[in-house]
mmCIF file of C-alpha atoms in Angstrom:
data_model
loop_
_atom_site.group_PDB
_atom_site.id
_atom_site.type_symbol
_atom_site.label_atom_id
_atom_site.label_comp_id
_atom_site.label_asym_id
_atom_site.label_seq_id
_atom_site.Cartn_x
_atom_site.Cartn_y
_atom_site.Cartn_z
ATOM 1 C CA MET A 1 105.947 56.705 86.400
ATOM 2 C CA SER A 2 103.220 57.675 88.901
ATOM 3 C CA ASP A 3 99.889 59.017 87.695
ATOM 4 C CA ASN A 4 98.926 62.651 88.106
ATOM 5 C CA THR A 5 96.384 63.670 90.721
ATOM 6 C CA VAL A 6 93.365 64.545 88.581
ATOM 7 C CA ASN A 7 91.145 67.400 89.696
ATOM 8 C CA ARG A 8 87.577 65.987 89.324
ATOM 9 C CA LEU A 9 84.792 68.270 88.141
ATOM 10 C CA GLY A 10 80.963 68.204 88.154
ATOM 11 C CA GLN A 11 78.758 65.667 86.418
ATOM 12 C CA LYS A 12 76.477 67.740 84.131
ATOM 13 C CA ASN A 13 76.746 67.760 80.357
ATOM 14 C CA ASN A 14 78.473 70.418 78.320
ATOM 15 C CA THR A 15 80.976 70.690 75.473
ATOM 16 C CA GLY A 16 84.246 68.796 75.617
ATOM 17 C CA LEU A 17 87.923 69.663 75.522
ATOM 18 C CA THR A 18 88.906 72.876 73.694
ATOM 19 C CA ASP A 19 92.520 74.038 73.610
ATOM 20 C CA ALA A 20 91.512 77.190 71.774
ATOM 21 C CA MET A 21 89.514 78.301 74.796
ATOM 22 C CA PHE A 22 92.580 77.902 77.015
ATOM 23 C CA LEU A 23 94.820 79.859 74.674
ATOM 24 C CA THR A 24 92.295 82.692 74.534
ATOM 25 C CA ALA A 25 92.251 82.830 78.333
ATOM 26 C CA TYR A 26 96.005 83.408 78.591
ATOM 27 C CA ALA A 27 95.762 87.189 78.107
ATOM 28 C CA GLU A 28 93.247 87.317 80.936
ATOM 29 C CA VAL A 29 95.562 85.261 83.136
ATOM 30 C CA LEU A 30 98.452 87.656 82.542
ATOM 31 C CA ALA A 31 96.184 90.612 83.305
ATOM 32 C CA ALA A 32 95.035 88.954 86.534
ATOM 33 C CA TYR A 33 98.670 88.296 87.449
ATOM 34 C CA ASN A 34 99.587 91.951 86.970
ATOM 35 C CA ARG A 35 96.532 93.119 88.930
ATOM 36 C CA THR A 36 97.342 90.821 91.830
ATOM 37 C CA THR A 37 100.956 91.878 92.341
ATOM 38 C CA LYS A 38 101.401 94.894 94.607
ATOM 39 C CA PHE A 39 105.208 94.943 94.534
ATOM 40 C CA LYS A 40 105.955 94.115 90.875
ATOM 41 C CA ASP A 41 106.124 97.670 89.529
ATOM 42 C CA ARG A 42 107.269 99.208 92.802
ATOM 43 C CA HIS A 43 110.808 97.844 93.066
ATOM 44 C CA TYR A 44 113.881 97.280 90.883
ATOM 45 C CA VAL A 45 113.307 94.425 88.420
ATOM 46 C CA ARG A 46 115.931 93.247 85.943
ATOM 47 C CA SER A 47 115.396 90.626 83.250
ATOM 48 C CA ILE A 48 118.137 88.316 81.993
ATOM 49 C CA ALA A 49 118.119 86.091 78.908
ATOM 50 C CA SER A 50 120.238 83.326 80.438
ATOM 51 C CA GLY A 51 122.296 82.455 83.477
ATOM 52 C CA LYS A 52 121.556 81.754 87.123
ATOM 53 C CA ALA A 53 122.164 85.182 88.671
ATOM 54 C CA ALA A 54 122.501 88.892 87.933
ATOM 55 C CA SER A 55 124.718 91.631 89.345
ATOM 56 C CA PHE A 56 123.139 94.854 90.622
ATOM 57 C CA PRO A 57 125.734 97.648 90.989
ATOM 58 C CA THR A 58 125.616 99.998 93.985
ATOM 59 C CA ILE A 59 127.424 103.324 94.245
ATOM 60 C CA GLY A 60 128.002 105.268 97.456
ATOM 61 C CA ARG A 61 128.283 109.008 98.061
ATOM 62 C CA ALA A 62 130.931 111.565 97.341
ATOM 63 C CA ALA A 63 132.526 113.708 100.069
ATOM 64 C CA ALA A 64 133.233 117.434 100.010
ATOM 65 C CA ARG A 65 136.201 119.193 101.583
ATOM 66 C CA TYR A 66 137.853 122.607 101.648
ATOM 67 C CA HIS A 67 140.845 123.063 99.378
ATOM 68 C CA THR A 68 144.112 124.534 100.580
ATOM 69 C CA PRO A 69 145.635 126.780 97.933
ATOM 70 C CA GLY A 70 148.640 125.222 96.281
ATOM 71 C CA THR A 71 147.847 121.625 97.173
ATOM 72 C CA GLU A 72 147.223 119.128 94.426
ATOM 73 C CA ILE A 73 143.669 117.883 93.933
ATOM 74 C CA ALA A 74 144.058 114.132 93.519
ATOM 75 C CA GLY A 75 140.433 113.043 93.600
ATOM 76 C CA GLN A 76 138.627 110.826 96.068
ATOM 77 C CA THR A 77 137.443 107.253 96.300
ATOM 78 C CA ILE A 78 133.706 106.728 95.926
ATOM 79 C CA PRO A 79 132.632 103.312 97.221
ATOM 80 C CA HIS A 80 131.329 100.802 94.708
ATOM 81 C CA ASN A 81 129.862 97.386 95.295
ATOM 82 C CA GLU A 82 127.569 94.882 93.692
ATOM 83 C CA LYS A 83 124.722 92.711 94.867
ATOM 84 C CA ILE A 84 124.382 89.288 93.281
ATOM 85 C CA ILE A 85 120.822 87.998 93.157
ATOM 86 C CA THR A 86 120.338 84.377 92.142
ATOM 87 C CA ILE A 87 117.403 82.678 90.459
ATOM 88 C CA ASP A 88 115.456 80.520 92.919
ATOM 89 C CA GLY A 89 114.470 77.867 90.389
ATOM 90 C CA LEU A 90 111.284 77.160 88.492
ATOM 91 C CA LEU A 91 108.180 78.022 90.498
ATOM 92 C CA ILE A 92 105.041 76.302 89.210
ATOM 93 C CA SER A 93 101.341 76.085 89.909
ATOM 94 C CA ASP A 94 99.504 73.281 88.113
ATOM 95 C CA VAL A 95 96.239 71.412 87.729
ATOM 96 C CA THR A 96 95.157 68.360 85.695
ATOM 97 C CA ILE A 97 91.693 68.116 84.125
ATOM 98 C CA ALA A 98 90.197 64.793 83.021
ATOM 99 C CA GLU A 99 88.585 64.906 79.576
ATOM 100 C CA ILE A 100 85.533 62.918 80.692
ATOM 101 C CA ASP A 101 84.884 65.333 83.554
ATOM 102 C CA GLU A 102 85.253 68.340 81.315
ATOM 103 C CA ALA A 103 82.876 66.786 78.781
ATOM 104 C CA MET A 104 80.204 66.228 81.445
ATOM 105 C CA ASN A 105 80.714 69.449 83.340
ATOM 106 C CA HIS A 106 78.026 72.100 82.834
ATOM 107 C CA PHE A 107 80.325 75.143 82.999
ATOM 108 C CA GLU A 108 83.731 76.041 81.597
ATOM 109 C CA VAL A 109 86.551 75.911 84.149
ATOM 110 C CA ARG A 110 89.754 76.301 82.177
ATOM 111 C CA GLY A 111 89.674 80.075 82.187
ATOM 112 C CA GLU A 112 89.048 80.163 85.924
ATOM 113 C CA TYR A 113 91.699 77.533 86.664
ATOM 114 C CA THR A 114 94.374 79.295 84.635
ATOM 115 C CA ARG A 115 93.496 82.585 86.312
ATOM 116 C CA LEU A 116 93.894 80.953 89.729
ATOM 117 C CA LEU A 117 97.248 79.444 88.755
ATOM 118 C CA GLY A 118 98.543 82.800 87.561
ATOM 119 C CA GLU A 119 97.287 84.601 90.655
ATOM 120 C CA GLU A 120 99.049 82.142 92.956
ATOM 121 C CA LEU A 121 102.366 82.828 91.210
ATOM 122 C CA ALA A 122 101.715 86.542 91.634
ATOM 123 C CA MET A 123 100.995 86.071 95.337
ATOM 124 C CA GLU A 124 104.203 84.093 95.869
ATOM 125 C CA PHE A 125 106.148 86.764 93.971
ATOM 126 C CA ASP A 126 104.740 89.431 96.284
ATOM 127 C CA ARG A 127 105.281 87.386 99.437
ATOM 128 C CA ASN A 128 108.965 86.955 98.630
ATOM 129 C CA VAL A 129 109.545 90.620 97.761
ATOM 130 C CA ALA A 130 107.772 91.720 100.951
ATOM 131 C CA ARG A 131 109.921 89.383 103.052
ATOM 132 C CA VAL A 132 113.085 90.727 101.429
ATOM 133 C CA GLY A 133 111.861 94.266 102.108
ATOM 134 C CA ILE A 134 111.721 93.485 105.815
ATOM 135 C CA GLN A 135 115.153 91.861 105.603
ATOM 136 C CA ALA A 136 116.436 95.076 103.993
ATOM 137 C CA ALA A 137 115.080 97.177 106.850
ATOM 138 C CA ARG A 138 116.993 94.925 109.269
ATOM 139 C CA SER A 139 120.245 94.867 107.280
ATOM 140 C CA THR A 140 123.420 96.809 107.950
ATOM 141 C CA GLY A 141 124.821 99.245 105.418
ATOM 142 C CA TRP A 142 126.694 97.743 102.503
ATOM 143 C CA HIS A 143 129.656 100.086 103.151
ATOM 144 C CA ALA A 144 131.000 101.787 106.276
ATOM 145 C CA SER A 145 129.962 105.151 104.876
ATOM 146 C CA MET A 146 126.391 104.018 104.132
ATOM 147 C CA PRO A 147 123.572 103.679 106.669
ATOM 148 C CA GLY A 148 121.666 100.449 107.113
ATOM 149 C CA GLY A 149 117.972 99.798 107.270
ATOM 150 C CA THR A 150 115.689 101.138 109.995
ATOM 151 C CA LYS A 151 113.191 99.612 112.390
ATOM 152 C CA LEU A 152 110.739 101.989 114.066
ATOM 153 C CA ILE A 153 109.024 100.687 117.193
ATOM 154 C CA VAL A 154 105.467 101.909 117.745
ATOM 155 C CA ALA A 155 103.608 99.659 120.172
ATOM 156 C CA THR A 156 100.140 100.663 118.891
ATOM 157 C CA ALA A 157 100.960 100.641 115.165
ATOM 158 C CA LYS A 158 98.652 97.682 114.501
ATOM 159 C CA THR A 159 95.675 99.072 116.397
ATOM 160 C CA SER A 160 95.771 102.858 115.995
ATOM 161 C CA GLY A 161 95.417 104.429 112.577
ATOM 162 C CA LEU A 162 96.634 107.762 113.922
ATOM 163 C CA ASP A 163 99.767 106.271 115.484
ATOM 164 C CA LEU A 164 100.462 104.225 112.359
ATOM 165 C CA ALA A 165 100.126 107.355 110.229
ATOM 166 C CA GLY A 166 102.627 109.105 112.487
ATOM 167 C CA ALA A 167 105.013 106.177 112.118
ATOM 168 C CA ILE A 168 104.717 106.240 108.326
ATOM 169 C CA PHE A 169 105.384 109.975 108.415
ATOM 170 C CA ALA A 170 108.471 109.305 110.541
ATOM 171 C CA ALA A 171 109.584 106.622 108.077
ATOM 172 C CA GLY A 172 109.538 109.239 105.356
ATOM 173 C CA VAL A 173 111.755 111.453 107.495
ATOM 174 C CA THR A 174 114.165 108.545 107.923
ATOM 175 C CA LEU A 175 114.319 108.041 104.160
ATOM 176 C CA ASP A 176 115.030 111.763 103.796
ATOM 177 C CA GLU A 177 117.878 111.529 106.292
ATOM 178 C CA ASN A 178 119.255 108.503 104.420
ATOM 179 C CA TYR A 179 119.156 110.456 101.141
ATOM 180 C CA ALA A 180 116.692 108.093 99.482
ATOM 181 C CA PRO A 181 115.083 109.693 96.417
ATOM 182 C CA GLU A 182 111.854 111.527 97.240
ATOM 183 C CA SER A 183 109.854 109.892 94.473
ATOM 184 C CA GLU A 184 108.782 106.243 94.251
ATOM 185 C CA ARG A 185 108.367 105.688 97.973
ATOM 186 C CA TYR A 186 105.743 103.149 99.025
ATOM 187 C CA GLY A 187 104.134 102.169 102.311
ATOM 188 C CA TYR A 188 102.746 98.623 102.513
ATOM 189 C CA VAL A 189 100.136 97.747 105.131
ATOM 190 C CA LYS A 190 97.715 94.886 105.724
ATOM 191 C CA PRO A 191 94.002 95.480 104.969
ATOM 192 C CA LEU A 192 93.116 96.012 108.646
ATOM 193 C CA GLN A 193 95.785 98.665 109.120
ATOM 194 C CA PHE A 194 94.782 100.268 105.809
ATOM 195 C CA ALA A 195 91.204 100.522 107.110
ATOM 196 C CA LEU A 196 92.406 102.031 110.380
ATOM 197 C CA LEU A 197 94.304 104.702 108.447
ATOM 198 C CA VAL A 198 91.187 105.585 106.453
ATOM 199 C CA GLN A 199 89.014 105.793 109.554
ATOM 200 C CA GLU A 200 91.249 108.464 111.039
ATOM 201 C CA THR A 201 89.663 111.418 109.277
ATOM 202 C CA LYS A 202 92.721 113.577 109.969
ATOM 203 C CA ASN A 203 94.620 111.380 107.500
ATOM 204 C CA ILE A 204 92.174 112.120 104.675
ATOM 205 C CA ASN A 205 90.942 115.577 105.711
ATOM 206 C CA LYS A 206 91.622 117.927 102.821
ATOM 207 C CA ASP A 207 92.027 120.816 105.266
ATOM 208 C CA TRP A 208 95.134 118.978 106.495
ATOM 209 C CA GLY A 209 96.265 118.213 102.958
ATOM 210 C CA GLY A 210 94.963 114.650 103.194
ATOM 211 C CA ALA A 211 93.883 112.619 100.178
ATOM 212 C CA GLY A 212 91.428 109.754 100.122
ATOM 213 C CA SER A 213 87.803 108.900 100.778
ATOM 214 C CA TYR A 214 86.134 107.554 103.898
ATOM 215 C CA ALA A 215 83.159 106.477 101.781
ATOM 216 C CA ASP A 216 85.351 104.570 99.334
ATOM 217 C CA GLY A 217 87.613 103.192 102.069
ATOM 218 C CA ASN A 218 90.672 104.653 100.386
ATOM 219 C CA ILE A 219 93.716 106.668 101.381
ATOM 220 C CA THR A 220 96.431 107.537 98.902
ATOM 221 C CA LYS A 221 99.453 109.105 100.617
ATOM 222 C CA ILE A 222 101.082 110.056 103.900
ATOM 223 C CA ASN A 223 104.145 112.301 103.769
ATOM 224 C CA ASP A 224 104.247 111.776 99.994
ATOM 225 C CA ILE A 225 104.498 107.998 100.511
ATOM 226 C CA GLU A 226 102.046 106.066 98.341
ATOM 227 C CA LEU A 227 100.062 103.674 100.518
ATOM 228 C CA VAL A 228 99.525 100.133 99.250
ATOM 229 C CA LYS A 229 97.099 97.598 100.706
ATOM 230 C CA ALA A 230 99.125 94.372 100.633
ATOM 231 C CA THR A 231 97.699 91.119 101.940
ATOM 232 C CA THR A 232 101.091 89.526 101.234
ATOM 233 C CA LEU A 233 102.947 91.622 103.807
ATOM 234 C CA PRO A 234 104.103 89.011 106.352
ATOM 235 C CA THR A 235 102.986 89.382 109.961
ATOM 236 C CA THR A 236 104.014 85.935 111.241
ATOM 237 C CA ASN A 237 107.230 84.023 111.732
ATOM 238 C CA VAL A 238 107.963 82.798 108.197
ATOM 239 C CA THR A 239 110.165 79.711 107.952
ATOM 240 C CA GLY A 240 110.806 76.933 105.442
ATOM 241 C CA THR A 241 111.200 79.113 102.357
ATOM 242 C CA ILE A 242 113.465 77.893 99.555
ATOM 243 C CA GLY A 243 116.932 77.522 101.059
ATOM 244 C CA SER A 244 115.667 79.666 103.988
ATOM 245 C CA LYS A 245 116.343 82.604 101.675
ATOM 246 C CA TYR A 246 113.094 84.371 102.509
ATOM 247 C CA ASP A 247 112.719 83.318 106.148
ATOM 248 C CA VAL A 248 111.830 86.259 108.386
ATOM 249 C CA ASN A 249 110.166 86.636 111.768
ATOM 250 C CA ALA A 250 107.556 89.294 111.070
ATOM 251 C CA ALA A 251 105.286 88.626 114.048
ATOM 252 C CA THR A 252 105.539 92.249 115.185
ATOM 253 C CA THR A 253 105.611 93.872 111.735
ATOM 254 C CA ALA A 254 102.882 96.474 111.201
ATOM 255 C CA ALA A 255 104.034 98.166 107.970
ATOM 256 C CA LEU A 256 106.900 98.368 105.495
ATOM 257 C CA VAL A 257 108.030 101.629 103.917
ATOM 258 C CA MET A 258 110.653 101.567 101.193
ATOM 259 C CA HIS A 259 111.956 103.209 98.077
ATOM 260 C CA ARG A 260 111.927 101.079 94.929
ATOM 261 C CA ASN A 261 115.714 100.629 95.056
ATOM 262 C CA ALA A 262 115.651 98.851 98.424
ATOM 263 C CA VAL A 263 114.889 95.468 96.863
ATOM 264 C CA GLY A 264 115.808 93.917 93.524
ATOM 265 C CA THR A 265 114.374 91.092 91.445
ATOM 266 C CA VAL A 266 116.166 89.175 88.715
ATOM 267 C CA LYS A 267 113.804 87.588 86.226
ATOM 268 C CA LEU A 268 114.818 84.702 83.982
ATOM 269 C CA ILE A 269 111.391 83.386 82.983
ATOM 270 C CA ASP A 270 108.390 85.673 83.250
ATOM 271 C CA MET A 271 105.015 84.207 84.090
ATOM 272 C CA LYS A 272 104.013 81.720 81.379
ATOM 273 C CA MET A 273 101.153 79.291 80.869
ATOM 274 C CA GLY A 274 101.381 75.909 79.204
ATOM 275 C CA SER A 275 99.089 72.960 78.524
ATOM 276 C CA GLU A 276 99.744 69.346 77.584
ATOM 277 C CA TRP A 277 97.273 66.650 76.552
ATOM 278 C CA SER A 278 98.094 63.129 77.795
ATOM 279 C CA GLU A 279 96.638 60.284 75.760
ATOM 280 C CA ARG A 280 97.769 57.820 78.434
ATOM 281 C CA ARG A 281 95.884 59.650 81.158
ATOM 282 C CA GLN A 282 93.059 61.115 79.034
ATOM 283 C CA SER A 283 93.563 64.447 80.698
ATOM 284 C CA THR A 284 95.114 67.859 80.151
ATOM 285 C CA LEU A 285 97.811 69.320 82.394
ATOM 286 C CA LEU A 286 97.764 73.109 82.845
ATOM 287 C CA VAL A 287 100.939 74.689 84.236
ATOM 288 C CA ALA A 288 101.774 78.271 85.208
ATOM 289 C CA LYS A 289 105.482 78.893 85.748
ATOM 290 C CA GLN A 290 108.109 81.528 86.386
ATOM 291 C CA ALA A 291 111.786 81.669 87.371
ATOM 292 C CA MET A 292 112.934 84.628 89.468
ATOM 293 C CA GLY A 293 114.982 85.591 92.499
ATOM 294 C CA HIS A 294 114.901 88.483 94.956
ATOM 295 C CA GLY A 295 117.426 90.192 97.220
ATOM 296 C CA VAL A 296 118.341 93.271 99.239
ATOM 297 C CA LEU A 297 119.913 96.128 97.277
ATOM 298 C CA ARG A 298 119.923 99.276 99.426
ATOM 299 C CA PRO A 299 119.053 98.758 103.106
ATOM 300 C CA GLU A 300 119.064 102.500 103.772
ATOM 301 C CA ALA A 301 115.964 102.776 101.586
ATOM 302 C CA ALA A 302 113.823 100.464 103.748
ATOM 303 C CA VAL A 303 111.999 101.123 107.023
ATOM 304 C CA GLU A 304 110.071 98.529 109.034
ATOM 305 C CA ILE A 305 107.368 99.729 111.407
ATOM 306 C CA ALA A 306 106.877 97.193 114.197
ATOM 307 C CA THR A 307 105.121 96.934 117.532
ATOM 308 C CA ALA A 308 108.168 95.560 119.327
#
């Protein structure tokens, strides 16, 4: 069995190994995880107790027609389908701390390390959901009677806050036309594009019905779409994800607008922290882990804004 790669610390004296300190830090780690995720509470998440996948039912629309007196009303067929989302496997983030280093170190690191491990899981969670959101916007409808996702081309969407705001407004119109629910719509943009939106005072001018603050660098909504600053929104060609499941070329992506039902997550193991002392290695292994999977549910509820 190969030895672990031990993360070496400083050389100043302090107290030694304390598991109690690590256990106390777990609540803070979970809080940091929840603060870091931008997508977690903004899409459809389903937990399962066992198994490797979950089924998400989808139901289409009903049609209306004029009745001819005397003819029998036999009913109509409303399309049904299901989306199977599989668990990706166990995602971990880990670090090993040598007891001698921790004994000599002059400041406590376990709390900070566990927070970093939890945040990295949160970031990977968000990256995968964002990639699936773009995939949804590029997907065809799940039934002949249902529209697919939408891609809006605005060449200056990455450089003009006013043009990006117009594109987000147009995305809301698209969601209206696709009969996506009016509530729980979210617009995800990178920090630079978020700043450009704020700097266009028309977007936050209360005389125009805007909401936000130039001084605070904040803007809340455009066309009743909640704006979210998301560093995890991909803007490069993403390859090499697990089984290529989350690969997406997002080099021209400027923003993603979607209703919460566009993307689904199946959760088998929520974010957990664990620690294990090794007498053989005289060190403690800290592990953050989770087991989840993500997939497209309703393409008609997703709109990608791109420059090309």
